[in-house]
Coordinates of C-alpha atoms in Angstrom, one line a residue:
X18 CA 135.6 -188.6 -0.4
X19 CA 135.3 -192.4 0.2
X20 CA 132.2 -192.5 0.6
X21 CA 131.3 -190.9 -2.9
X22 CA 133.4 -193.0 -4.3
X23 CA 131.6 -196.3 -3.5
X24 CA 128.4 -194.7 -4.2
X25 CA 129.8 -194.0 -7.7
X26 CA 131.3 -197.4 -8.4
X27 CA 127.7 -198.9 -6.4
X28 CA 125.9 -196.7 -9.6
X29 CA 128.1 -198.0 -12.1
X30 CA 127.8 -201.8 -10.9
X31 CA 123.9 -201.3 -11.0
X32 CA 123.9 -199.6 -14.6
X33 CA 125.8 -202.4 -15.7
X34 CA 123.8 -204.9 -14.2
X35 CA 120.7 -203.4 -15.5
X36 CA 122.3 -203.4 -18.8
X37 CA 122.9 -206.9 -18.4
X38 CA 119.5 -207.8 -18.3
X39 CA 117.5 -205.6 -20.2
X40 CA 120.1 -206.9 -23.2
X41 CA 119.0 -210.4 -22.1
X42 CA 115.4 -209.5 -22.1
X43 CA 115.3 -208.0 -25.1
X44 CA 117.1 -211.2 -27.0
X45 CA 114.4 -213.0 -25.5
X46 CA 111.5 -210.4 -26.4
X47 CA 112.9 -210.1 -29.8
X48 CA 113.4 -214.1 -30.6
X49 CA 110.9 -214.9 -33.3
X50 CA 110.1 -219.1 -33.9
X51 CA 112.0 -220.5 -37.0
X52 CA 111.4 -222.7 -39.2
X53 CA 108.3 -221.2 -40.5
X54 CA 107.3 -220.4 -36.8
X55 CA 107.4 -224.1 -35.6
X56 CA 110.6 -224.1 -33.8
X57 CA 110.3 -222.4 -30.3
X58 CA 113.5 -221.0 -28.1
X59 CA 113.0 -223.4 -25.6
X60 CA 113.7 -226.4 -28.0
X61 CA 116.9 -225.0 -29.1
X62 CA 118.3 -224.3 -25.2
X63 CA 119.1 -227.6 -24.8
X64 CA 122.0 -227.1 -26.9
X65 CA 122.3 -223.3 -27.6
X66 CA 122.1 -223.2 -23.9
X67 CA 121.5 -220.1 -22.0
X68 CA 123.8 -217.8 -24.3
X69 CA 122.7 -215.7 -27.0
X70 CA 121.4 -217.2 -30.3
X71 CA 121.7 -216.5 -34.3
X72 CA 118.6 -217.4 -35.2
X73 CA 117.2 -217.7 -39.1
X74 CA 114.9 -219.3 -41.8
X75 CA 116.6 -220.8 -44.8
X76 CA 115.6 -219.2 -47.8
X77 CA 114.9 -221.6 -51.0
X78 CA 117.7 -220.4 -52.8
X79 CA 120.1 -221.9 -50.0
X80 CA 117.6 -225.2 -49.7
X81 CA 118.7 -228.4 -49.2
X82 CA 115.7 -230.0 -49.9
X83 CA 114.3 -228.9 -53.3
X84 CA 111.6 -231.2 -53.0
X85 CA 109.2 -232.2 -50.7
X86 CA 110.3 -229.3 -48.6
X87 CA 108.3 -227.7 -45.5
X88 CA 110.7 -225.4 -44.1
X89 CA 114.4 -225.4 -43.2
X90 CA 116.4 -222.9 -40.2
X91 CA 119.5 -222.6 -38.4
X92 CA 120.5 -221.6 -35.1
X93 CA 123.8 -220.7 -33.7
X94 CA 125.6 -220.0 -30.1
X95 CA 126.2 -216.1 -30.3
X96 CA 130.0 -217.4 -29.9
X97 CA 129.8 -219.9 -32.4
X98 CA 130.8 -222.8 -30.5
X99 CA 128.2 -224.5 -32.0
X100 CA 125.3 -224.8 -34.3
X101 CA 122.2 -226.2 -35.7
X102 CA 120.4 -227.1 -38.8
X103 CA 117.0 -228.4 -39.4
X104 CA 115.4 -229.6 -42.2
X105 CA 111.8 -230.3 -42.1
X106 CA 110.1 -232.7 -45.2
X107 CA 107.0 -234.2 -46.2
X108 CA 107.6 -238.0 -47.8
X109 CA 108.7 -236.9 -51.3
X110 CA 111.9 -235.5 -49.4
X111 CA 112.9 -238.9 -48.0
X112 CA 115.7 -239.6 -51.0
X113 CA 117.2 -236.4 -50.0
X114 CA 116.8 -236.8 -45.8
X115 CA 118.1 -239.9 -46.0
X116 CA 121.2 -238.3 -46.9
X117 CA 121.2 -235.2 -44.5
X118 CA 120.3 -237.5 -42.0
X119 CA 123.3 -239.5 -42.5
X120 CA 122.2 -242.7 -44.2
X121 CA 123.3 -242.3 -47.2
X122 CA 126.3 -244.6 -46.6
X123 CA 125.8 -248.2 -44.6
X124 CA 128.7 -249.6 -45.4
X125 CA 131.5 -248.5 -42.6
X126 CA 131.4 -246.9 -38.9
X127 CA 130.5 -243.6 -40.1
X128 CA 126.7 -243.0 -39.6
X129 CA 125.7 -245.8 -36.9
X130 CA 122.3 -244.9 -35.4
X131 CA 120.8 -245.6 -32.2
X132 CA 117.2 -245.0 -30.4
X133 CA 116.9 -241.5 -29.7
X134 CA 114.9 -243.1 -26.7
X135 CA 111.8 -241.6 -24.7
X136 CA 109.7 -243.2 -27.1
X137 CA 110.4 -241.2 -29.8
X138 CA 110.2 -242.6 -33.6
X139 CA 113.9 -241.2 -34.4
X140 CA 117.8 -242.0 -34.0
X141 CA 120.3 -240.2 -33.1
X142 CA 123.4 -240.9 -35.9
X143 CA 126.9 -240.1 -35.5
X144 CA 128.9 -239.0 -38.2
X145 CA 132.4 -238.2 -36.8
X146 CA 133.8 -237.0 -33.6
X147 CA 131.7 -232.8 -34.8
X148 CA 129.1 -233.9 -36.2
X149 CA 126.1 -236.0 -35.5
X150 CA 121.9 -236.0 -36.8
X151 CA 119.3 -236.3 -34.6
X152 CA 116.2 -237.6 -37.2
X153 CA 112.8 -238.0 -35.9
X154 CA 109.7 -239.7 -38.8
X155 CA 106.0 -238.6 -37.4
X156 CA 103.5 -240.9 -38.9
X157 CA 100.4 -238.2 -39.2
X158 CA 97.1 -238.6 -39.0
X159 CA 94.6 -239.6 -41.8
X160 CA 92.7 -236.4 -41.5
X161 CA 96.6 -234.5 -41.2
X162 CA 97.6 -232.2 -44.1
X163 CA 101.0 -234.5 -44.9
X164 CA 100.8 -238.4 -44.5
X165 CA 104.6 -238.2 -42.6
X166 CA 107.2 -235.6 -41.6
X167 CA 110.3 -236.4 -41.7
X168 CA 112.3 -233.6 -39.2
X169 CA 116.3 -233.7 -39.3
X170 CA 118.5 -231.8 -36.6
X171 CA 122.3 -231.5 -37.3
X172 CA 124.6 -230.2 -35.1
X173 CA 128.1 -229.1 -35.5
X174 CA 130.5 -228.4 -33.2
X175 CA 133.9 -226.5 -33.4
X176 CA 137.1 -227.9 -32.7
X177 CA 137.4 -228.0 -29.2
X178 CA 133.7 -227.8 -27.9
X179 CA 133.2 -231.7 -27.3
X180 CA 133.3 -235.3 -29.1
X181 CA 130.0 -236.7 -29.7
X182 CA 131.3 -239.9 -29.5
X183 CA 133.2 -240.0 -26.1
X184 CA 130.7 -237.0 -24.8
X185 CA 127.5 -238.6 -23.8
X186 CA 126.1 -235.5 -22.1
X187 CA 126.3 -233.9 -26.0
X188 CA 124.5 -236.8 -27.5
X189 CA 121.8 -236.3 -24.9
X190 CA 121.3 -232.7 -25.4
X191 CA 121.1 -233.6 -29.0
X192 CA 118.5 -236.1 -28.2
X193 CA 116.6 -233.8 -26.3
X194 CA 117.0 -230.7 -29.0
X195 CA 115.6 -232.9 -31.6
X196 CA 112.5 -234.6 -29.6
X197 CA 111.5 -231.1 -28.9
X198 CA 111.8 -229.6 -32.2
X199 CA 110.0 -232.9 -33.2
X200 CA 107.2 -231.8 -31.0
X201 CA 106.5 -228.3 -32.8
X202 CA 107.2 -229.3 -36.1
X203 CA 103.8 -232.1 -35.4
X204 CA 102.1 -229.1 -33.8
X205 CA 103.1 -226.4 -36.6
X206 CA 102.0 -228.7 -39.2
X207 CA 98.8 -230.2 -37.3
X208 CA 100.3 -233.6 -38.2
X209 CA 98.9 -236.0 -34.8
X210 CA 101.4 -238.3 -34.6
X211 CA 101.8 -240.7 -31.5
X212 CA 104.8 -238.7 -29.7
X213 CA 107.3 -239.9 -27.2
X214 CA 107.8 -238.1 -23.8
X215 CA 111.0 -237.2 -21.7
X216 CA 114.9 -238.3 -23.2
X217 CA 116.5 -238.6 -20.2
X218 CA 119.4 -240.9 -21.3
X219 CA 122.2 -240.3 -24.3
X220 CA 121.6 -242.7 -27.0
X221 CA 124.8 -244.8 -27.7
X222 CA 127.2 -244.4 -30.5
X223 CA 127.5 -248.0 -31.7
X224 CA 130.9 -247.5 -33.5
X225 CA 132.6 -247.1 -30.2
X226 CA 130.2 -249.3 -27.6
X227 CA 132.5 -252.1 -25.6
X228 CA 131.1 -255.3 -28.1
X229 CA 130.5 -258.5 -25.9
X230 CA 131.5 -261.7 -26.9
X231 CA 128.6 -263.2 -29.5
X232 CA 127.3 -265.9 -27.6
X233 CA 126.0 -263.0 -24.7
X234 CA 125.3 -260.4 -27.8
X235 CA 122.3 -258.2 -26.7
X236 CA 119.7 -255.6 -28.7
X237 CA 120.1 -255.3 -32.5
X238 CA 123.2 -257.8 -32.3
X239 CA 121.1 -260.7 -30.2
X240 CA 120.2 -262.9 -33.1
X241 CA 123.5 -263.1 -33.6
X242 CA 124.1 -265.7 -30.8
X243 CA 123.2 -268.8 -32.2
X244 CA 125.9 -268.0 -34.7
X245 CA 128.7 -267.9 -32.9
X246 CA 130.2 -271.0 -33.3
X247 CA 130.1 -270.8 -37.2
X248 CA 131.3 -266.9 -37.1
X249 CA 134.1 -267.6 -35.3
X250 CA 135.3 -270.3 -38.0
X251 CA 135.2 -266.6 -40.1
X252 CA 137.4 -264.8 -37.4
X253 CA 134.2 -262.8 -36.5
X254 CA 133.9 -263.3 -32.0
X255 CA 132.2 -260.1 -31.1
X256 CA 129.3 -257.5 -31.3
X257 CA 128.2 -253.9 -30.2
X258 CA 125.0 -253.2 -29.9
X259 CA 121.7 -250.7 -29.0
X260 CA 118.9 -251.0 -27.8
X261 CA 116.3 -252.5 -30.2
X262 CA 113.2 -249.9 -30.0
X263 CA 111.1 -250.8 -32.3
X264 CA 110.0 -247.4 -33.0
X265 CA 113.3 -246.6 -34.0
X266 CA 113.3 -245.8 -37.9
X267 CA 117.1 -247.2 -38.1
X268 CA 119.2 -249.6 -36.4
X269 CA 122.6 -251.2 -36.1
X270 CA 125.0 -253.8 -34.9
X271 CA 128.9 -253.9 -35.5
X272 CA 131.1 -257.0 -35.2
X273 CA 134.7 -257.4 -34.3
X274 CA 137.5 -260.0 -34.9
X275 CA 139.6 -260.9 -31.9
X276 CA 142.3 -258.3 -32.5
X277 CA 139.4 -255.6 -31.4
X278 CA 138.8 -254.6 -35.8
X279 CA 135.2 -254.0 -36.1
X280 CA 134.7 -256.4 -39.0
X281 CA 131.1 -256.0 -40.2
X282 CA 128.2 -254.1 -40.0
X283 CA 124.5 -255.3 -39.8
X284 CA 121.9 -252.0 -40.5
X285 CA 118.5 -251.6 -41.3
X286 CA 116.4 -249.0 -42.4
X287 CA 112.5 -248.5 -42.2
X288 CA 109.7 -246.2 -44.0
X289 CA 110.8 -243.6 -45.1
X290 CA 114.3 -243.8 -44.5
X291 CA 114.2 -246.7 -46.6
X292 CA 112.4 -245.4 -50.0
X293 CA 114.7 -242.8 -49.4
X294 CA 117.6 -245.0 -49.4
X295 CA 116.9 -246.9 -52.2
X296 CA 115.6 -244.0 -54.2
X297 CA 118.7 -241.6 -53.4
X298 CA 121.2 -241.5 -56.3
X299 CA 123.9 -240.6 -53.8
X300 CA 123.8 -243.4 -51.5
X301 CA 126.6 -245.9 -51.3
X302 CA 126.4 -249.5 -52.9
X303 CA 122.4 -249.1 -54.8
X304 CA 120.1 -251.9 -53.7
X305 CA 117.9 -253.1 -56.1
X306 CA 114.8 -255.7 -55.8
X307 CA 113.6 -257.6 -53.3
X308 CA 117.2 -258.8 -51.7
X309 CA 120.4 -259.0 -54.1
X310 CA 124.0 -259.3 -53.5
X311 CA 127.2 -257.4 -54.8
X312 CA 129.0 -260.5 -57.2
X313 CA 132.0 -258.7 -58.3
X314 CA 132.6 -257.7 -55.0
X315 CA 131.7 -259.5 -52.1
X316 CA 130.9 -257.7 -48.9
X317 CA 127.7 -256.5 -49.5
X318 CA 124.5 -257.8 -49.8
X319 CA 120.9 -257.1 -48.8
X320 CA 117.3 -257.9 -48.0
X321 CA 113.8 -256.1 -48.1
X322 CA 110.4 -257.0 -45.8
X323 CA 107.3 -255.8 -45.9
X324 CA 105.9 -254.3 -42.6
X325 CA 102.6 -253.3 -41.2
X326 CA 99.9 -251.5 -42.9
X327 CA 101.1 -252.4 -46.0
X328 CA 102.7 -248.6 -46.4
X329 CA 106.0 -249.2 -44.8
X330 CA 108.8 -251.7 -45.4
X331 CA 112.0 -252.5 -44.1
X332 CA 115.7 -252.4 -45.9
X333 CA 118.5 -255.1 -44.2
X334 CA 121.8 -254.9 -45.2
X335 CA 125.0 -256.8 -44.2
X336 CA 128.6 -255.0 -45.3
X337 CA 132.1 -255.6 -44.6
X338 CA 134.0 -252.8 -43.2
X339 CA 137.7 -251.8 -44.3
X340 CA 139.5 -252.2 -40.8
X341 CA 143.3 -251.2 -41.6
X342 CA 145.6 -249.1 -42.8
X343 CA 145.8 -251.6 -46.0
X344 CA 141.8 -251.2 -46.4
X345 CA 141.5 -255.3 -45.6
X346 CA 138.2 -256.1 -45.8
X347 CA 136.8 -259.5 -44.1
X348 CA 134.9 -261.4 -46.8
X349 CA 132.8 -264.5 -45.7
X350 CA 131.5 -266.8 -47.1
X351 CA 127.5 -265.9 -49.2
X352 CA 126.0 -269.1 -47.4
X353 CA 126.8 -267.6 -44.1
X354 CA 126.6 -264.0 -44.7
X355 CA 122.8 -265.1 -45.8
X356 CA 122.8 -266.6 -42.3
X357 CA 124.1 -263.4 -40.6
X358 CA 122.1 -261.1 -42.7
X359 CA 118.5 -263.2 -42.5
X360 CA 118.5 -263.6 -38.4
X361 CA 119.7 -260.0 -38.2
X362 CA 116.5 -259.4 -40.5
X363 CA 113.8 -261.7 -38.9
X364 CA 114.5 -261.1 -35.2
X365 CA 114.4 -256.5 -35.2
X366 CA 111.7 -257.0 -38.2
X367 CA 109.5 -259.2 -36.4
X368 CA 109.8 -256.5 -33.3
X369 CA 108.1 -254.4 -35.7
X370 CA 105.4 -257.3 -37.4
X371 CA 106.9 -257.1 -40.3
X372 CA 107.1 -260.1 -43.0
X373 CA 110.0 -262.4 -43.1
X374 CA 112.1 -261.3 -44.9
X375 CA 113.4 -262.2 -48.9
X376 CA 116.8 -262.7 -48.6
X377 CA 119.3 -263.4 -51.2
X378 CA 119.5 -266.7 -53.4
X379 CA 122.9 -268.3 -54.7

């Protein structure tokens, strides 16, 4: 009697195991590429993971991009822990990526980008603790259907699944998601562009890197060490940085007063990401004109360049950032934010060859 019953609970254990698998076989049999057939399984593991996944176009009713549009998809955990969104573009969609990639507001710590690394022309930008953007700008070919791609990966995660900002194994999977993505959208769309290889470290979140004191600043802060003396007399004593790739399409550096506030922020935006800037009614504080700076306001003031090939330029901007619970905003002097803003501006644009920069006058 024992013995049959072990040989039925034996059956039963193999039934279900063979359940198991064919169920898993058959989500993999039955998953079709999104996005118009450029986005692959593989590229969405790295933060699916090995789960099931909700997989789907976006239909052009639902679009976020009603312009300059290629192809748009989601993908899901089967739980729902978390989630993805890509948007895929040609140029004439850069006013709207620049805002689903995050950009659309330089002016505090929300949206600080940094190199998605592995060589890869794109940033990794965290909006808050949920949510962050992994943006990646392919340059094509001349004999390429589009002249760029711009390819933007959100993800969202549910309370409780993570914090991009204290989680850097989440920012790397992010990284890695939206490198591979990258890699069949330039495939899908025969576009040729010079590709990175392997992210195999997390790209920092800026708005929460340790800042070092200014006179040993490093990456996108650097030129702001011969500065220190005069920033101090303005309470400003520290910067956090990234690493300065020059193929990065965005970069930042955030300084801190004594007490620890981060006081300013230094950003600047290339290509596409900056027509898109400029030419996006929804971004924060419009910049106008070769370099300018906000009068009635002080706090914010910017500065254009010109960069190689003539087809791409570069946006600088300098912005104070409110840093208390009365919104206090630091406000220096326009001689020395010119100072801050214009070595900012010639040291990460000349990485890139561009021009020197026109900054603002008066």
């Amino acid at each position: 009697m024992a013995t049959k019953h072990w040989w039925v609970l034996g059956c039963v254990v193999l039934v279900v195991a063979a359940s198991a698998l064919a169920v898993a076989q058959l989500r993999k049999r039955d998953f079709q590429a999104i996005c118009g057939g450029a986005v692959q399984e593989n590229s969405l593991r790295y933060v699916i993971g090995d789960g099931g996944i909700k997989a789907s176009d976006v239909g052009e009713p639902d679009s976020e991009l009603p312009f300059g549009r290629l192809s748009e998809c989601r993908a899901s955990a089967e739980d729902d822990s978390t989630g993805l969104t890509v948007a895929v573009g040609n140029l004439e969609s850069s006013s709207l990526m620049s805002g689903l990639s995050g950009h659309r507001d330089l002016t505090g710590l929300s949206g600080t980008s940094a190199p998605l690394g592995g060589g890869w022309p794109g940033v990794l930008t965290v909006k808050n603790k949920d949510i962050a953007y992994a943006t990646v700008v392919l340059k094509c070919e001349r004999s390429a259907p589009h002249e760029g791609i711009l390819v933007n990966v959100k993800q969202m995660l549910v309370e409780g699944e993570g914090n991009f900002s204290s989680d850097k194994r989440k920012r790397l999977k992010l990284a890695q998601s939206g490198a591979a993505i990258a890699r069949d959208v330039s495939k899908k769309w025969a576009c040729g562009s010079q590709l990175g290889g392997e992210v195999d470290r997390a790209p920092d979140d800026v708005a929460v890197n340790k800042p070092l004191p200014l006179s040993q600043a490093t990456g996108t802060c650097r030129a702001m060490r011969p500065l220190a003396a005069t920033a101090k007399k303005w309470g400003i004593t520290r910067a956090a940085s990234t690493g300065s790739d020059s193929r990065a399409p965005a970069q930042d550096c955030v300084l801190s007063n004594s007490k620890g506030d981060r006081v300013y922020r230094l950003s600047a935006l290339y290509g596409p990401l900056e027509a898109g800037f400029r030419k996006s009614s929804s971004s924060l504080f419009q910049v106008s004109g070769k370099a300018g700076r906000k009068e009635k306001t002080p706090g914010w003031a910017w500065a254009g360049a010109k960069c190689p090939d003539g087809s791409d330029a570069a946006l600088f901007t300098a912005s104070s950032i409110e840093h208390s619970k009365e919104n206090k905003r630091l406000i220096v002097g326009a001689e020395f934010e010119t100072k801050m803003l214009g070595a900012f501006a010639r040291d990460l644009g000349g990485r890139r060859g561009c021009d020197d920069p026109s900054l603002p006058t008066g």
